[in-house]
Coordinates of C-alpha atoms in Angstrom, one line a residue:
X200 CA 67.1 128.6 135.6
X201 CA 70.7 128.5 135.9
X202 CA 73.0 131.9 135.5
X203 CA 76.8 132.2 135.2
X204 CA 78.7 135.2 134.7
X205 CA 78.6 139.1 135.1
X206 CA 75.5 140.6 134.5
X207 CA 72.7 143.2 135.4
X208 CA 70.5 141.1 137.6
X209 CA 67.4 143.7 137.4
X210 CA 67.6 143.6 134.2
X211 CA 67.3 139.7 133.2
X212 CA 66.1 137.2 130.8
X213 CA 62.8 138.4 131.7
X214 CA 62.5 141.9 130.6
X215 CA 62.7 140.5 126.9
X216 CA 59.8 137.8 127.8
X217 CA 62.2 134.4 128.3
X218 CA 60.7 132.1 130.1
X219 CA 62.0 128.1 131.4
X220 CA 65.5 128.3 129.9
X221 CA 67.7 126.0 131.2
X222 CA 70.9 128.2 131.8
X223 CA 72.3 131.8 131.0
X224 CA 76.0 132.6 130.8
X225 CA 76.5 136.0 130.4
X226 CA 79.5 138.1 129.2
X227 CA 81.8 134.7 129.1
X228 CA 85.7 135.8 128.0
X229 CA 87.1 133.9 125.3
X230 CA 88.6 130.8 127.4
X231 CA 84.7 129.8 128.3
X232 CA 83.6 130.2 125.3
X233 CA 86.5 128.3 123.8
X234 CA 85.5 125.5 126.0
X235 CA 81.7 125.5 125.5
X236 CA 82.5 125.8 121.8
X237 CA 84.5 122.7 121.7
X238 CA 82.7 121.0 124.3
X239 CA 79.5 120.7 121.7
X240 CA 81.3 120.1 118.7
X241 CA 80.3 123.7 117.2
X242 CA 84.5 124.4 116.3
X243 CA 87.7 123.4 116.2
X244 CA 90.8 125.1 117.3
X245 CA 93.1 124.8 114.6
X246 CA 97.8 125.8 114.8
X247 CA 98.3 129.1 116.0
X248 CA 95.0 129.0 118.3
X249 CA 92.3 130.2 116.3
X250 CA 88.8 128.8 116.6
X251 CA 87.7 127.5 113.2
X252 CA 83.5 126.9 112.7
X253 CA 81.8 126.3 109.9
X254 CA 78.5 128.2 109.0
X255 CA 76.5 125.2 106.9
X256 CA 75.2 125.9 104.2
X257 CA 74.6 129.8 104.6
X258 CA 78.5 130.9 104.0
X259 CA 77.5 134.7 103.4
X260 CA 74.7 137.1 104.2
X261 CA 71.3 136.1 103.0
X262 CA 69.9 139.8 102.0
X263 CA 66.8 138.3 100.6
X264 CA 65.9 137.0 103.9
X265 CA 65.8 140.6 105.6
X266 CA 62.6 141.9 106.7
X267 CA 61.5 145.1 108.0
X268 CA 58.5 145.6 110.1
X269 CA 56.0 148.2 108.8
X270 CA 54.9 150.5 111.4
X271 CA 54.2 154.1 112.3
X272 CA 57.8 155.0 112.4
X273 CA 59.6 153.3 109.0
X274 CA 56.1 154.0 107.0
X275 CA 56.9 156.8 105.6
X276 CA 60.7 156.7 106.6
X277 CA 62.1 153.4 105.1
X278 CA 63.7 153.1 101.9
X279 CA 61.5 150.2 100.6
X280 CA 62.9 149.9 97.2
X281 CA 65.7 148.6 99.3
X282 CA 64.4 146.7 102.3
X283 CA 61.4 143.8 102.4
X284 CA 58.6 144.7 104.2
X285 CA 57.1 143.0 107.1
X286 CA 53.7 142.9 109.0
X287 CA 53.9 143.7 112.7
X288 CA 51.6 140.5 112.9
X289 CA 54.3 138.4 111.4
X290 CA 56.9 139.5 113.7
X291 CA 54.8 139.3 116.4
X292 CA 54.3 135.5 115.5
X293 CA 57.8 135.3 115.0
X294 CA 59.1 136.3 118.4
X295 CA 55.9 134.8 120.2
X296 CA 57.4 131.4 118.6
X297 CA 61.1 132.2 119.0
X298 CA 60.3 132.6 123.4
X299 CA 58.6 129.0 122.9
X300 CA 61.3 127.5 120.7
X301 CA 64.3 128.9 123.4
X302 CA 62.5 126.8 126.2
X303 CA 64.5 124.6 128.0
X304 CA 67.9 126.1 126.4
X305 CA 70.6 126.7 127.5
X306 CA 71.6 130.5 126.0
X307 CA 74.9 132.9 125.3
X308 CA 74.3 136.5 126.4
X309 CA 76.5 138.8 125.7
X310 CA 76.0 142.9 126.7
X311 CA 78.1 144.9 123.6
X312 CA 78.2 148.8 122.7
X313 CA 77.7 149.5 118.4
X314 CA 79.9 153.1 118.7
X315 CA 82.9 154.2 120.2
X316 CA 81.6 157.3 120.4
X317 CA 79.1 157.2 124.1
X318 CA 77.1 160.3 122.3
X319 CA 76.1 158.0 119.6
X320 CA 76.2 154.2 120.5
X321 CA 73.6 151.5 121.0
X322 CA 73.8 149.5 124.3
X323 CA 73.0 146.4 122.7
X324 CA 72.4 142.4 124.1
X325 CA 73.0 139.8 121.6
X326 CA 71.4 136.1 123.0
X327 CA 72.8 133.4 120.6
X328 CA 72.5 129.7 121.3
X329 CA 75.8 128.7 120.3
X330 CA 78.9 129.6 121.7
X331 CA 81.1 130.6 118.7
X332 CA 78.9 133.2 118.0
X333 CA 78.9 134.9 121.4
X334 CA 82.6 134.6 121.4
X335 CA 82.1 136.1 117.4
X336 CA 80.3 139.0 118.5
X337 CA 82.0 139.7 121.7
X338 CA 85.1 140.0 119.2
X339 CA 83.5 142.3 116.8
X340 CA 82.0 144.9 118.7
X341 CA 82.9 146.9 121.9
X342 CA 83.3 145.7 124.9
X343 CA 82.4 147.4 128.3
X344 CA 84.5 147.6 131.3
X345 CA 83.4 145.2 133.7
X346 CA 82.5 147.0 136.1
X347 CA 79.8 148.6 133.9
X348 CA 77.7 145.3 133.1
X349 CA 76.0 145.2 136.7
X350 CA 74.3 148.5 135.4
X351 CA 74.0 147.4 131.8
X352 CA 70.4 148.0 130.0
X353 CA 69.7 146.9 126.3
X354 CA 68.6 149.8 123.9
X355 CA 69.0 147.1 121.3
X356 CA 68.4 143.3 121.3
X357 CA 69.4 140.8 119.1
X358 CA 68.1 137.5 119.2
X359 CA 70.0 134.7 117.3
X360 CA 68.9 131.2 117.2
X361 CA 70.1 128.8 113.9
X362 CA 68.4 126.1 114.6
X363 CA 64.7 127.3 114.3
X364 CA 63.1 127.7 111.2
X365 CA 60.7 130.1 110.1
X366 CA 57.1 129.4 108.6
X367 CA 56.9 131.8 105.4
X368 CA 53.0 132.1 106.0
X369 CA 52.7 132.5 109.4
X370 CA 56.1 134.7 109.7
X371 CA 56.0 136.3 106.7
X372 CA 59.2 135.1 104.4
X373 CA 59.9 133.8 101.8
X374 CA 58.5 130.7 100.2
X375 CA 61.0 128.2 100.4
X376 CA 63.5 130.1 102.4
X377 CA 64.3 128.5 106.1
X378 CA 66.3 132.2 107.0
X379 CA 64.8 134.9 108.1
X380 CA 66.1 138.7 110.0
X381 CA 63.5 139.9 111.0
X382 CA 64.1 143.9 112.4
X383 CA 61.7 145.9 114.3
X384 CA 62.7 149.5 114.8
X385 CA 60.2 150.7 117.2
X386 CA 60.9 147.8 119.5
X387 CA 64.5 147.4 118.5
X388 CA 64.4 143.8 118.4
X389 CA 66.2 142.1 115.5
X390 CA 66.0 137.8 115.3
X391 CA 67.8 135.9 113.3
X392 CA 67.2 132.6 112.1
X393 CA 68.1 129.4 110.3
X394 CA 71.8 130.9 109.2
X395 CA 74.6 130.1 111.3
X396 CA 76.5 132.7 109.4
X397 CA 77.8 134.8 112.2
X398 CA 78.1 138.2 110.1
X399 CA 74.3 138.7 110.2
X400 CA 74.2 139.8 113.8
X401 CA 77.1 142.4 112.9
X402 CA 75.6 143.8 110.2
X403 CA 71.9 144.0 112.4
X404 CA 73.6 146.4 114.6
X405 CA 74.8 148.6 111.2
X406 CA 71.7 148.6 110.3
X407 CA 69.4 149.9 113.3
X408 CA 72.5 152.6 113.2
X409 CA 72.2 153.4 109.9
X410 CA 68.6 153.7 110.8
X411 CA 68.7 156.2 113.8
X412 CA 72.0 158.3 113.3
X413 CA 71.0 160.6 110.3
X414 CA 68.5 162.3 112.6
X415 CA 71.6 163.0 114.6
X416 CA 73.3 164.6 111.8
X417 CA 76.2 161.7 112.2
X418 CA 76.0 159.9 108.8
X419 CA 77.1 156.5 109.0
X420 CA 79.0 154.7 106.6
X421 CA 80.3 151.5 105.4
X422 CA 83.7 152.1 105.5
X423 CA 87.1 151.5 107.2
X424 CA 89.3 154.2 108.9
X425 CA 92.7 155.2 109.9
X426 CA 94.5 158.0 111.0
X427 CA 98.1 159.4 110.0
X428 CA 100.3 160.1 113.7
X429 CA 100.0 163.7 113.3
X430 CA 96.2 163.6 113.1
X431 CA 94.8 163.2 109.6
X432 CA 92.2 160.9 108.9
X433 CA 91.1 159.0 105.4
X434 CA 88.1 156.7 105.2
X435 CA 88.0 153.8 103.0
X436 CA 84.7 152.9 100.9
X437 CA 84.7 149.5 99.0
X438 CA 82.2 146.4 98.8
X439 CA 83.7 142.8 99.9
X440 CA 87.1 142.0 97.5
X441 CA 88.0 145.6 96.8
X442 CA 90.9 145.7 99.8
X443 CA 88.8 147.9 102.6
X444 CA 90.4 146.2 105.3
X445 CA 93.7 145.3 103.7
X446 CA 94.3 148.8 102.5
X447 CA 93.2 150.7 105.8
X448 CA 95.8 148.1 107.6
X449 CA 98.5 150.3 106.8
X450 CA 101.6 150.0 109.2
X451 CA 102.4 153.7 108.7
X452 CA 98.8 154.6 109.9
X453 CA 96.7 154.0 113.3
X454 CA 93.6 152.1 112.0
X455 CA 90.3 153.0 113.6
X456 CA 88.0 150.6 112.4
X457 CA 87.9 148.1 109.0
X458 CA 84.3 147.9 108.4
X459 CA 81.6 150.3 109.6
X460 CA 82.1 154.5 110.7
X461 CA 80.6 157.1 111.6
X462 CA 80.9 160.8 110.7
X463 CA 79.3 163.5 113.0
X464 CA 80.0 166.7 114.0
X465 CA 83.0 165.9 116.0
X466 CA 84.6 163.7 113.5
X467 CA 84.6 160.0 112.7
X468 CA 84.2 156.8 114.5
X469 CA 84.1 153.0 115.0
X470 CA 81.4 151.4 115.5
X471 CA 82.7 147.9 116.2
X472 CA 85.2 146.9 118.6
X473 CA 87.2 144.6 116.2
X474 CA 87.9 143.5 112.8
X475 CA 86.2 140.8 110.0
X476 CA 88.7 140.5 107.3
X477 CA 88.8 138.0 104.1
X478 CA 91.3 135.1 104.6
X479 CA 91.1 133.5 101.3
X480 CA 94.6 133.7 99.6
X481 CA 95.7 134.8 102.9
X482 CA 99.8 135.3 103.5
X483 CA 101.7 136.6 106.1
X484 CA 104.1 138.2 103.2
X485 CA 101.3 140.7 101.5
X486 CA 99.1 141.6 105.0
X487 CA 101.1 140.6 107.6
X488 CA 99.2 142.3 110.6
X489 CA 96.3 140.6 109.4
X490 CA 97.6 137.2 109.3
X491 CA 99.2 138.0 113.0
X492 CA 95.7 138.6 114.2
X493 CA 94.3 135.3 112.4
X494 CA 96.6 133.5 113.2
X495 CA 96.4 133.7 117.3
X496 CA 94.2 132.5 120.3
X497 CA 91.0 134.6 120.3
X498 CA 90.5 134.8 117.0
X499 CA 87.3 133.2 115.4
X500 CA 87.1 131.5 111.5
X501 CA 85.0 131.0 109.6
X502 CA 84.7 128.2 107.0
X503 CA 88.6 128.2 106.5
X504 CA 90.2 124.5 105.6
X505 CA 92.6 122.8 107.5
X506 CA 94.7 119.8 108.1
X507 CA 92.7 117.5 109.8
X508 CA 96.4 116.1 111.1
X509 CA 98.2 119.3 111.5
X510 CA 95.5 121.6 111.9
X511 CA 97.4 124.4 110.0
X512 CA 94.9 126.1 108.1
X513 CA 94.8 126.5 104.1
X514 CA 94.2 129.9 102.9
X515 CA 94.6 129.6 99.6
X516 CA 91.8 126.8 99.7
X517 CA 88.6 127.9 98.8
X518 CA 86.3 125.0 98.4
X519 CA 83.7 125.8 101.0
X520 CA 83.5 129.4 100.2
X521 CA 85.3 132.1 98.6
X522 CA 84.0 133.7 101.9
X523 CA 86.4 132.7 104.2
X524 CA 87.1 135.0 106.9
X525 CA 88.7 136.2 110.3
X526 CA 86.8 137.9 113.2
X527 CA 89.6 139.5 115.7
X528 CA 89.2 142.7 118.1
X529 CA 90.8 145.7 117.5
X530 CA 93.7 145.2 119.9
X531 CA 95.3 142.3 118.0
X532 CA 96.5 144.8 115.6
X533 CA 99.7 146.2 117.1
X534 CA 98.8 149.9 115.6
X535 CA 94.8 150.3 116.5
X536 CA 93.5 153.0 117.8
X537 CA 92.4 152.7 121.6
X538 CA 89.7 155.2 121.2
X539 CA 88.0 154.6 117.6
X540 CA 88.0 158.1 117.1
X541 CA 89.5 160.6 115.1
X542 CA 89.0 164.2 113.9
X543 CA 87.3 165.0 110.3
X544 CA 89.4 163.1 107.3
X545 CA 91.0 164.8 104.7
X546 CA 90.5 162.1 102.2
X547 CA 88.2 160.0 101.3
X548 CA 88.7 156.7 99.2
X549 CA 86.5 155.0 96.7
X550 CA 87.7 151.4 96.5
X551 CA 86.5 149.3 92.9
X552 CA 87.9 145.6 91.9
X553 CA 87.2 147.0 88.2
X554 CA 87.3 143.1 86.4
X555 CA 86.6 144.8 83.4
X556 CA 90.4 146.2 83.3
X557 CA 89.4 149.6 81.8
X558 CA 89.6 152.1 85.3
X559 CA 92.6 153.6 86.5
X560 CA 94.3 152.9 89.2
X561 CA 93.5 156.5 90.6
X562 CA 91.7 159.2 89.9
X563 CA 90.9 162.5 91.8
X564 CA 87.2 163.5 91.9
X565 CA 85.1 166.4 91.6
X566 CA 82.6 167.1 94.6
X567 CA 80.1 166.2 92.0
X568 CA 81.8 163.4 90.9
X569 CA 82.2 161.9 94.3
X570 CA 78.4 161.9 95.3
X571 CA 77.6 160.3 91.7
X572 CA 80.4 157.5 92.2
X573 CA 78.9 157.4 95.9
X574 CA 75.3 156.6 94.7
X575 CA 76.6 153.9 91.8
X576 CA 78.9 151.9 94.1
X577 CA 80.5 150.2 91.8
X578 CA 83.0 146.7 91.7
X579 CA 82.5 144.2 89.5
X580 CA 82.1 140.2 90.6
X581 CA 84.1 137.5 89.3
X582 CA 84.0 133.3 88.6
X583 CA 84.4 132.0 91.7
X584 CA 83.1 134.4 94.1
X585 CA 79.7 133.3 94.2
X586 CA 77.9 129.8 93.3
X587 CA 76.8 129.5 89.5
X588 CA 78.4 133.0 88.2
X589 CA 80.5 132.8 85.4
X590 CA 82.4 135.4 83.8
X591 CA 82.2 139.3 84.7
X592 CA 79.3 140.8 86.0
X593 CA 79.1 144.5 87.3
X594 CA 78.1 145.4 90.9
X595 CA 76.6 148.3 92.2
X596 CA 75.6 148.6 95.7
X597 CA 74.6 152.4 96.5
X598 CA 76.6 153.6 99.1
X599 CA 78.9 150.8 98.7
X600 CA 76.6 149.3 101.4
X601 CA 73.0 148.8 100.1
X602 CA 71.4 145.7 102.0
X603 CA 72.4 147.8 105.5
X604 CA 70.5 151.0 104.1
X605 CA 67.0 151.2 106.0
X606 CA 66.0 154.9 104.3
X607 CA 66.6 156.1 100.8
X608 CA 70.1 156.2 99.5
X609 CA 69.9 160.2 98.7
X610 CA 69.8 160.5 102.7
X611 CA 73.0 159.6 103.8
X612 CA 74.3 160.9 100.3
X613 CA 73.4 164.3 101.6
X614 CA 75.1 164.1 104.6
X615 CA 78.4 162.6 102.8
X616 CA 78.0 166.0 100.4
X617 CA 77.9 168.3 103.5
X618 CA 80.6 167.1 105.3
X619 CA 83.1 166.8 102.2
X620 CA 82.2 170.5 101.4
X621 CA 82.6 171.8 105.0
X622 CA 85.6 170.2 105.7
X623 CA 87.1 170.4 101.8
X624 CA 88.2 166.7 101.2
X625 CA 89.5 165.4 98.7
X626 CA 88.1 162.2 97.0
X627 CA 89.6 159.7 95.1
X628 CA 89.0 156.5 93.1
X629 CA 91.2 153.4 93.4
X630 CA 90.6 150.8 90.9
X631 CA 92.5 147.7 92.7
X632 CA 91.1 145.4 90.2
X633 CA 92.5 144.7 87.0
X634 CA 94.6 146.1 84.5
X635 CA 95.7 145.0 80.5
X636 CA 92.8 143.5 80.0
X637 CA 89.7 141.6 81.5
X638 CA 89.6 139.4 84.1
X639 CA 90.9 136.0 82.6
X640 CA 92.7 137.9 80.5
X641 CA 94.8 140.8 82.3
X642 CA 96.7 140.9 85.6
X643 CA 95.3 142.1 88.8
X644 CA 96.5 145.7 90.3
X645 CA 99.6 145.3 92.0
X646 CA 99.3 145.6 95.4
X647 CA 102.2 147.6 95.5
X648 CA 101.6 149.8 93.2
X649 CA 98.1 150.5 94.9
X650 CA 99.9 151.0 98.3
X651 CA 102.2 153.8 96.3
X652 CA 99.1 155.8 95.2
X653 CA 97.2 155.9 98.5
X654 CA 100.7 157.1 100.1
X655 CA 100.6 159.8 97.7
X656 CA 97.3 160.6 97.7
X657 CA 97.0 160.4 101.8
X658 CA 100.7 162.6 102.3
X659 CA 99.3 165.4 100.1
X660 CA 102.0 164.8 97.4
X661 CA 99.6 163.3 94.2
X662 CA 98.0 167.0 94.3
X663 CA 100.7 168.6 92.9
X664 CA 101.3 166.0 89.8
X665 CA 100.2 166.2 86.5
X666 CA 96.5 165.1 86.1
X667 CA 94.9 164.4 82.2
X668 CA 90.9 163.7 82.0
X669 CA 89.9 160.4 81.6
X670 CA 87.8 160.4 78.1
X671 CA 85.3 157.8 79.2
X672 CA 84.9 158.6 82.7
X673 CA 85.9 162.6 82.7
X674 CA 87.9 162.1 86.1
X675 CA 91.0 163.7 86.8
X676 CA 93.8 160.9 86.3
X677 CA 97.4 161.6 87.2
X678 CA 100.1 161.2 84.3
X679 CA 103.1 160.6 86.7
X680 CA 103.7 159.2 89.7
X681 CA 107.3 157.8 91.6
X682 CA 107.6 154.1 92.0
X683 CA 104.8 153.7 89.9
X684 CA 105.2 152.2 86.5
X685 CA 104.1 154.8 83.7
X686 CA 101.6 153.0 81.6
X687 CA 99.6 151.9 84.4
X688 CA 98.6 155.3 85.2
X689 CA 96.5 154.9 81.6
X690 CA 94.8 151.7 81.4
X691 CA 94.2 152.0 77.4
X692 CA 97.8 151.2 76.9
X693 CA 98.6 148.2 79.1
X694 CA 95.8 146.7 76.6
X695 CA 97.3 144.5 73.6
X696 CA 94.0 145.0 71.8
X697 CA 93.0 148.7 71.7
X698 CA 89.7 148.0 70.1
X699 CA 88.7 145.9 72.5
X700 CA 89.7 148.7 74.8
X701 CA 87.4 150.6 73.5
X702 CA 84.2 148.4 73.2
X703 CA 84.6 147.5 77.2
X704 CA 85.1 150.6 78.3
X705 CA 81.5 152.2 76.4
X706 CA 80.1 149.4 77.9
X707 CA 81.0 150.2 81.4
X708 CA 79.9 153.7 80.8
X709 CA 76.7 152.7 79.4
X710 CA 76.1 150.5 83.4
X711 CA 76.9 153.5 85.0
X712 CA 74.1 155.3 83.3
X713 CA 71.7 152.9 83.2
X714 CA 71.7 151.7 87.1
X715 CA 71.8 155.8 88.1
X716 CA 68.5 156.1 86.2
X717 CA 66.7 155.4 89.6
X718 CA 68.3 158.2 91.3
X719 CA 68.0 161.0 88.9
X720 CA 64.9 162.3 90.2
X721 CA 66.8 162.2 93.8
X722 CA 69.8 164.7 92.7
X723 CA 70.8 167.9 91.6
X724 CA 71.1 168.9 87.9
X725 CA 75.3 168.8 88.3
X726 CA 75.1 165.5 90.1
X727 CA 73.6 163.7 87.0
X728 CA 76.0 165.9 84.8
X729 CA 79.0 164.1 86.9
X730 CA 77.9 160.9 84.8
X731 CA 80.2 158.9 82.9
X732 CA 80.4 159.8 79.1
X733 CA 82.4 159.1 76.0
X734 CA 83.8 162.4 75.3
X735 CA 86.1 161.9 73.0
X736 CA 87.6 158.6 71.3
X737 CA 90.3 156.9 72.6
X738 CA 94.1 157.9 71.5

């Protein structure tokens, strides 16, 4: 067997059970990779030197295909409403069959740390038999120094190989399905296979941290982070589409992560080492830092179009997925922080693309108010987003983050409600979705005006304005605000049809209480009171 690289050479192939691969190449910088990439046809580079893959015909996560092993440690401690089980049999089969299909290959290795913060990371080795997604993953999460791989030993190891495909009876999937994660905690192993969708090995490191942090007291959260210069931190909760990363890529702020943070008893955070933001509709006009950082050697696409003459890429062009996105580490944007850490925040935002045009664009909430909107996770989905959905249909992913939550949704919940009472934060909820009517029919937030609110909400000054109490939701929702146009403060009048208005907004109200149903036995008596209700009719 062949090796290339920097590496830990006690600590080789062999101590995860490889045996006969053709060739290792550990820890390659982004040049190699560039090459190897290119060299086998896996990318392309496209103007401005991206590298541009595509990801078949997996263009997003496949949360179906997740599978947890059942064992003595996540019997009792797994949140299996939310997760699929798995028998240690079947994994055993699994990786027993993964060691005999990596014979003869020629593999990536790449030796990463999940958490910038050394109390709490996960040393963790990623093996993936294409090159794009070692150069992926060595973008997304942190790199050591150098001189620190000849001593480097996996707590974590991820195993990521696209072109085998599981057996659903022998490994335990799904009928039909040729994907499979499979995650074992005890062993912490996670392998992934028959999606060349490069996000799953990302979000398998979120996961097995979800997983082991609470016991630490850190609760860890699907969120991005920044930090004002003189100190003040704000996290940023939101599901894909509702402007996490956009929003937290404020040029007035240091960013400390845009995807995935953790909160512990010295404050927050990163856990990754870079960045993996949405590129469709793109422009270097409305996000400019984030098209810098696209649009640069190093970078990595995904499923983006381009000119096959030019090779400029198309943005706006969403044919192979409204999925499109940009993997980039931290450093490409001018005002990251070095560290990925900051003190306790002072605010905390709720992000919602509300499609069904009847939110606010801010409100302040209650404690209360903020676990209940914390448990619902709500943003709704639009035509266009995913294959074969038409229309509007409501989302709520608990925690903002439910397919990466391996226990029950109440625990990190409780954690979230400690910390917000200890350290007195204020919450708020930003609809950047639609106003004066539905999707189809009104006009999305304006970007602007969005960018306006957070100011005012982050700089302290929204405290001190007028605030009225939404009659549908009960949140507080200011009157007034400078450089914000009046009416959109109170979505009922930017809508032409009031009665319509109305109908929409009961509706919402009436999701809201029906998906919390499942956590009612989970909460306090003034949690459930927090609910949406119609209090009074509409003026």
């Amino acid at each position: 067997m062949q090796e290339q690289g920097v590496r830990n050479a006690a600590y080789g192939v062999e101590k995860f059970g490889f045996k006969n691969l053709a060739e290792v190449r550990w820890n390659l910088s982004e040049p190699t990779l560039y090459e190897y990439a290119i060299a086998a046809g896996e990318a392309s580079i496209v103007a401005g030197g991206a590298l541009c893959a595509e990801t078949g015909h997996h263009t997003g996560r496949s949360p179906k295909d997740k599978h947890t092993v059942v064992d003595d440690l996540t019997r009792d401690s797994v949140w299996w409403d939310g997760n699929r089980k798995m028998s240690k049999e079947n994994f055993d089969n699994l990786l027993a069959d993964f060691l005999k299909h990596a014979e003869g290959k020629k593999l990536f290795a790449q030796d990463l740390y999940g958490g910038a913060d050394p109390k709490y990371r996960i040393k963790t080795r990623i093996f993936t038999e294409l090159a794009w997604h070692s150069l992926f993953i060595r973008q997304l999460l942190i790199r050591p120094e150098r001189a620190e791989l000849a001593g480097f030993v996996p707590e974590l190891t991820i195993v990521d190989l696209p072109s085998f495909k599981p057996d659903a009876k022998r490994h335990g999937g799904r009928d039909g399905s040729d994907t499979m994660v499979a995650i074992d905690f005890t062993r912490k192993i996670v392998l992934i296979c028959g999606s060349s969708y490069a996000g799953e090995m990302k979000k398998s490191v979120f996961t097995t941290l979800n997983f082991y942090l609470p016991a630490q007291n850190v609760v860890p959260m699907h969120c991005s982070a920044n930090v004002s210069h003189e100190g003040e931190s704000a996290l940023f909760f939101g599901l894909s589409g509702t402007g996490k990363t956009t929003l937290s890529a404020d040029p007035n702020r240091i960013l400390i992560g845009d995807d995935e943070t953790g909160w512990g008893p010295d404050g927050i955070f990163n856990f990754e080492g870079g960045c993996y933001a949405k590129t469709i509709k793109l422009s270097r006009e409305a996000e400019p830092m984030i098209w810098d950082a696209t649009n640069r050697f190093g970078a990595v696409l995904e499923n983006v179009a381009f000119d096959p003459i030019t090779r400029v890429p198309d943005y706006d062009d969403g044919s192979k997925t409204e999925n499109t996105r940009s993997a980039y580490p931290l450093d490409f944007i001018p005002n990251a922080s070095r560290s990925g850490r900051a003190g306790h925040p002072k605010n905390i935002i709720f992000l919602t693309a509300d499609a069904y045009g009847v939110m606010p664009p801010i409100a302040k909430l209650t404690p209360t108010q903020a676990m209940y909107h914390f448990l619902s996770g709500y943003t709704a989905k639009v035509a266009g987003t995913e294959k074969g959905l038409v229309g509007v249909q409501p989302e709520f992913s608990t925690c903002f983050g439910a397919p990466f939550l391996p226990r029950h949704p109440s625990v990190y919940a409780n954690l979230l409600r400690d910390y917000i009472n200890k350290h007195k934060v204020d919450v708020w909820l930003v609809n950047s979705g639609w106003t004066g009517g539905k999707y189809g029919v009104g006009r999305r937030m304006p970007i602007k005006a969005t960018r306006t609110l957070l100011t005012a909400a982050l700089n302290g000054s929204l405290k001190t304005a007028d605030f009225r109490t939404d009659p549908y939701f009960g949140f507080s929702v200011p009157t007034s605000v400078p450089g914000v146009e009046p009416h959109l403060l109170n979505p009922f009048k930017t809508w032409k049809d009031k009665a319509e208005f109305d109908r929409t907004a009961r509706d919402l109200v009436g999701m809201f209480q029906k998906n919390f149903s499942k956590f009612e036995q989970h909460v306090t008596p003034d949690i459930k009171a927090a609910a949406p209700e119609v209090r009074i009719a509409a003026e």
